[in-house]
Coordinates of C-alpha atoms in Angstrom, one line a residue:
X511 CA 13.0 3.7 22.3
X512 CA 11.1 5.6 24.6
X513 CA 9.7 7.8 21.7
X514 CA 8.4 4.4 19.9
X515 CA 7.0 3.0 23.1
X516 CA 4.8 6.2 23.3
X517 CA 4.0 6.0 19.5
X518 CA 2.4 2.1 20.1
X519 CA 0.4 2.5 23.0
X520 CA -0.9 6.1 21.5
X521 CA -1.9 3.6 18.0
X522 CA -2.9 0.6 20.7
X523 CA -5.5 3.2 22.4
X524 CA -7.0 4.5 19.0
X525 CA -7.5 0.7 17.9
X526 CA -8.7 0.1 20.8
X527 CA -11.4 2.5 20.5
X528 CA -11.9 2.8 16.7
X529 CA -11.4 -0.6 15.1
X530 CA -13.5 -3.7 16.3
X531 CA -12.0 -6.9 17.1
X532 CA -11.1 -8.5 13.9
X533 CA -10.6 -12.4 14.9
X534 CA -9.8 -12.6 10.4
X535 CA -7.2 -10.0 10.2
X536 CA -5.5 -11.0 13.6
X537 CA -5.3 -14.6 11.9
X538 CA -4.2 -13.2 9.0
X539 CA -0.7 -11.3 10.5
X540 CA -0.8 -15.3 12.5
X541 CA -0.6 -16.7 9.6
X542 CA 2.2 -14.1 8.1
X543 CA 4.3 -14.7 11.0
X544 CA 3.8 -18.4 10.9
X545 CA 5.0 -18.7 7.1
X546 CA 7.9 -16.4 8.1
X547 CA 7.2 -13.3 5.9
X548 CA 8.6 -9.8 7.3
X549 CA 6.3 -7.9 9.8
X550 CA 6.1 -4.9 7.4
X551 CA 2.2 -4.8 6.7
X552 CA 0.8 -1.8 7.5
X553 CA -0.5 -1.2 11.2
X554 CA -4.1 -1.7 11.7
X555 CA -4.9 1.5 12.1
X556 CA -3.5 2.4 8.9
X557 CA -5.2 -0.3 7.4
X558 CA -8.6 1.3 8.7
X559 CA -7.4 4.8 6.9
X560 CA -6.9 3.1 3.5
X561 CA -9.9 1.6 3.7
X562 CA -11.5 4.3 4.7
X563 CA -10.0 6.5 1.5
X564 CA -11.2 4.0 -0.7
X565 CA -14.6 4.2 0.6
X566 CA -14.7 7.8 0.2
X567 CA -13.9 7.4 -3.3
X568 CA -16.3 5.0 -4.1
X569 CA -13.6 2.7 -5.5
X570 CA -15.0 -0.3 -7.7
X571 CA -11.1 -0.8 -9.0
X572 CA -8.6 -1.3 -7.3
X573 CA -4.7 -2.1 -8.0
X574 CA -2.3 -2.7 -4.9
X575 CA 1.6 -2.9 -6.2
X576 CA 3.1 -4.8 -3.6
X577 CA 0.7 -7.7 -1.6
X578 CA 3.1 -9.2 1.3
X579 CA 0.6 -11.3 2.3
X580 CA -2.5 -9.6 1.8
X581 CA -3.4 -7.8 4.8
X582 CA -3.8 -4.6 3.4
X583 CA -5.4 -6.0 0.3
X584 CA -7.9 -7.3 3.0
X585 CA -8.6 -3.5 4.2
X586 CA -9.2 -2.1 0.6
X587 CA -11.2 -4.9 -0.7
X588 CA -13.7 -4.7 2.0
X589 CA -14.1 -1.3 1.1
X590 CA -15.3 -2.4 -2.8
X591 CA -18.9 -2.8 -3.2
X592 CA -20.9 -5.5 -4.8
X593 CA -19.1 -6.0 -8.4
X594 CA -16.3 -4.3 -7.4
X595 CA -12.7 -6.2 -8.0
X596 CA -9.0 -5.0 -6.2
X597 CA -5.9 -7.0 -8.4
X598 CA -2.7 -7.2 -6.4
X599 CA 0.7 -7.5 -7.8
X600 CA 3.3 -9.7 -6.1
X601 CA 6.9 -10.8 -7.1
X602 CA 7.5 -13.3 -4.0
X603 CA 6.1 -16.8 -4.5
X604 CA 6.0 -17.4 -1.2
X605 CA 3.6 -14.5 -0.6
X606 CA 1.5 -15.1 -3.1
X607 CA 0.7 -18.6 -1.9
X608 CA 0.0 -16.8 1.9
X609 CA -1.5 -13.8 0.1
X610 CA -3.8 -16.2 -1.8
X611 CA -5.0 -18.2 1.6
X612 CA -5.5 -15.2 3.3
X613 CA -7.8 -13.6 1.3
X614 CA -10.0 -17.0 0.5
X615 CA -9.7 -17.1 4.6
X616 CA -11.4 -13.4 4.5
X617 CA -14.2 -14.6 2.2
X618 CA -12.6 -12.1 -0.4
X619 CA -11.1 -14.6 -3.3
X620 CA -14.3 -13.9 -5.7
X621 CA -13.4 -10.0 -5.5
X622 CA -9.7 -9.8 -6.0
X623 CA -6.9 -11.6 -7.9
X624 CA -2.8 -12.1 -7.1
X625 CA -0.6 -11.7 -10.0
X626 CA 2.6 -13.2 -9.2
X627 CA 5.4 -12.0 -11.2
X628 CA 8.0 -8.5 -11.0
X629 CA 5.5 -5.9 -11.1
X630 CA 7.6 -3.5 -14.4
X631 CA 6.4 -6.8 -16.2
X632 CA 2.4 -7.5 -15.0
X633 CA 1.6 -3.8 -15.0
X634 CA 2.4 -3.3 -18.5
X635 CA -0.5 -5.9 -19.1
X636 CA -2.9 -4.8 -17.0
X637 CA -4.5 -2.5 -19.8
X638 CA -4.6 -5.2 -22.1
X639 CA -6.0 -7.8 -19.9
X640 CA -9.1 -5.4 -19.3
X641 CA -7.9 -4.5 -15.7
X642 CA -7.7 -0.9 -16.2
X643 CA -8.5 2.3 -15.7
X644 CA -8.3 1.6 -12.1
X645 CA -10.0 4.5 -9.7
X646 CA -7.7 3.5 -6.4
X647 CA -4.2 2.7 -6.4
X648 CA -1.8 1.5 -3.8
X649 CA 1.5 1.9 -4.1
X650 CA 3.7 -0.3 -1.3
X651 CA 6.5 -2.2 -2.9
X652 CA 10.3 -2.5 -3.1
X653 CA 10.9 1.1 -3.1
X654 CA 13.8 2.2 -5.8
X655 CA 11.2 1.2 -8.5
X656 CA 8.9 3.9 -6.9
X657 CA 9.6 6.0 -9.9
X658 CA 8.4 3.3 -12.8
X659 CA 5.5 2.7 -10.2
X660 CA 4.0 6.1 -10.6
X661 CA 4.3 6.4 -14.1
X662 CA 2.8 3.4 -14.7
X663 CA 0.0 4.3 -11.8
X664 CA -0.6 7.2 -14.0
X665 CA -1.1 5.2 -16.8
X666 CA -3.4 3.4 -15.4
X667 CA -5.6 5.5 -13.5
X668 CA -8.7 7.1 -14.4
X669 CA -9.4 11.1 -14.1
X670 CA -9.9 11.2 -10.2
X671 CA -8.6 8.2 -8.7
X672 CA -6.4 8.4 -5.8
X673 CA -3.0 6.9 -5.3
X674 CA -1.3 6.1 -2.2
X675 CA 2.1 5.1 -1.9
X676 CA 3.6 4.1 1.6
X677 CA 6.6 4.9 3.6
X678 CA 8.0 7.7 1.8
X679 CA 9.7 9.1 5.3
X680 CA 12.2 6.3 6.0
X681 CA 12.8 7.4 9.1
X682 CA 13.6 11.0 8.2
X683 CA 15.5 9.6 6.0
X684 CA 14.4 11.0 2.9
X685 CA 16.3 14.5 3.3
X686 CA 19.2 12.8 2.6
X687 CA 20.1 13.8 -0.7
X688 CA 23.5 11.8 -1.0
X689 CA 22.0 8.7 0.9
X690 CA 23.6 5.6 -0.3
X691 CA 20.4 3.6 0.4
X692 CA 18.7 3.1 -2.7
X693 CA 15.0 2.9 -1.4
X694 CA 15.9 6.3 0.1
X695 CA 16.9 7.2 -3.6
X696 CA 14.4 5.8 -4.8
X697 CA 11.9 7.8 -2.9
X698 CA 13.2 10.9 -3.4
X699 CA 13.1 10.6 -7.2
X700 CA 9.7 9.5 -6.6
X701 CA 8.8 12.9 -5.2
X702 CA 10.7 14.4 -8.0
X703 CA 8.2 13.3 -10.6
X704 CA 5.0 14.4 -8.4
X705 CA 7.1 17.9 -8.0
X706 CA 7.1 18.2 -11.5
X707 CA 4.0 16.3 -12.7
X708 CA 0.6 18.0 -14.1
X709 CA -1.5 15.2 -13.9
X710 CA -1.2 14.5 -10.1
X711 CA -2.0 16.9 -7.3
X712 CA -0.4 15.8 -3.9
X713 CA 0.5 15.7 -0.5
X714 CA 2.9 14.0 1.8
X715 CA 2.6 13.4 5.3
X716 CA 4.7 11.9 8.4
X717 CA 3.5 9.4 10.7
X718 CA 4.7 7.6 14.0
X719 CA 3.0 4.7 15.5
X720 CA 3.5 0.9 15.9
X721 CA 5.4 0.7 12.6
X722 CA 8.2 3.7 13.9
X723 CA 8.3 7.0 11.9
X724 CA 7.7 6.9 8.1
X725 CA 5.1 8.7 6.3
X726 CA 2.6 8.5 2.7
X727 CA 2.2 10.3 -0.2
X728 CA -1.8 10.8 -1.2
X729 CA -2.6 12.0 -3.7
X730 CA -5.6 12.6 -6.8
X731 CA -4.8 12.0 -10.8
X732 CA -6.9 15.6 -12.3

């Protein structure tokens, strides 16, 4: 507890200094809380660092797996530039109601779309519905389909687009090879197919902060 109370006011000081107030984001987690979705989007700081990575890339498409209620979706469409278009897949009703508020709240509906639905089912239409090749991808869903997630991220993406995928630590509890948790399992088979995949070059890396100790993969499609 002590550990984590250091790790929030360490992220509280950086936002403090590197983000600017944000009176639409802060309404947004208001509005999260309000419809009683879990607090699991991404700290803000975090939020800044995958928009940030999306800007460096130049993205001008952009698929999130996994939209909670559209926080992060915020941070990476405000990185697209004029023409550019982010399409977020959600399985919760409920979220994608929020989701869908949120970003018309943001001033962001004309640039991205929600599809509700499980996500094994909507991204094996993607191509076909002229979504694709995407050149950012965002990978923060219900973990033991991590696996599918990739492949179909691989799919999907175009020579040189970076993919992201989120909390990959668990709480260090990713070395756990027997773990009975399946998101842990889930994760580490995950990081079996980038061990042993060509077309992916990658990195992972732990984090603490406001959202405890976890960690992302990063990584570029070659």
């Amino acid at each position: 507890m002590k550990e984590q109370n250091k790790w929030s006011k360490v992220d509280a000081y950086f936002n403090d200094k590197l983000l600017a107030a944000d009176p639409v984001l802060d309404a947004v987690l208001d509005a999260n809380e309000g419809a009683g979705l879990p607090a699991i989007d991404v700290a803000p700081n975090q939020g800044k660092l995958l928009y940030l990575l999306a800007k460096m890339k130049g993205a001008v498409n952009i698929l999130e797996i996994g939209t909670l209620g559209g926080y992060s979706t915020i941070w990476l469409a405000r990185a697209l530039p004029e023409g550019g278009r982010l399409v977020s897949l959600e399985f919760e009703h409920d979220h994608v109601v929020v989701a869908e508020d949120n970003l018309r709240m943001a001033g962001l509906a004309d640039k991205t779309e929600v599809i509700e639905g499980p996500a094994l089912e909507t991204l094996a239409t993607l191509e076909a519905r002229g979504y694709a090749p995407f050149d950012f991808i965002f990978i923060d869903a219900d973990k033991p389909n991590n696996p599918h997630y990739l492949k179909w991220a691989l799919k999907l993406a175009r020579t040189g687009a970076v993919i992201v995928a989120d909390n990959v630590v668990r709480d260090g509890e990713v070395i756990q090879a027997h773990s009975t948790d399946d998101r842990v399992q889930g994760v580490r088979q995950f990081m079996d197919l980038l061990s042993a995949e060509p077309r992916i070059e990658s990195t992972a890396l732990q984090t603490v902060g406001s959202k405890g100790y976890d960690g992302f993969v990063l990584g570029i499609v070659i």
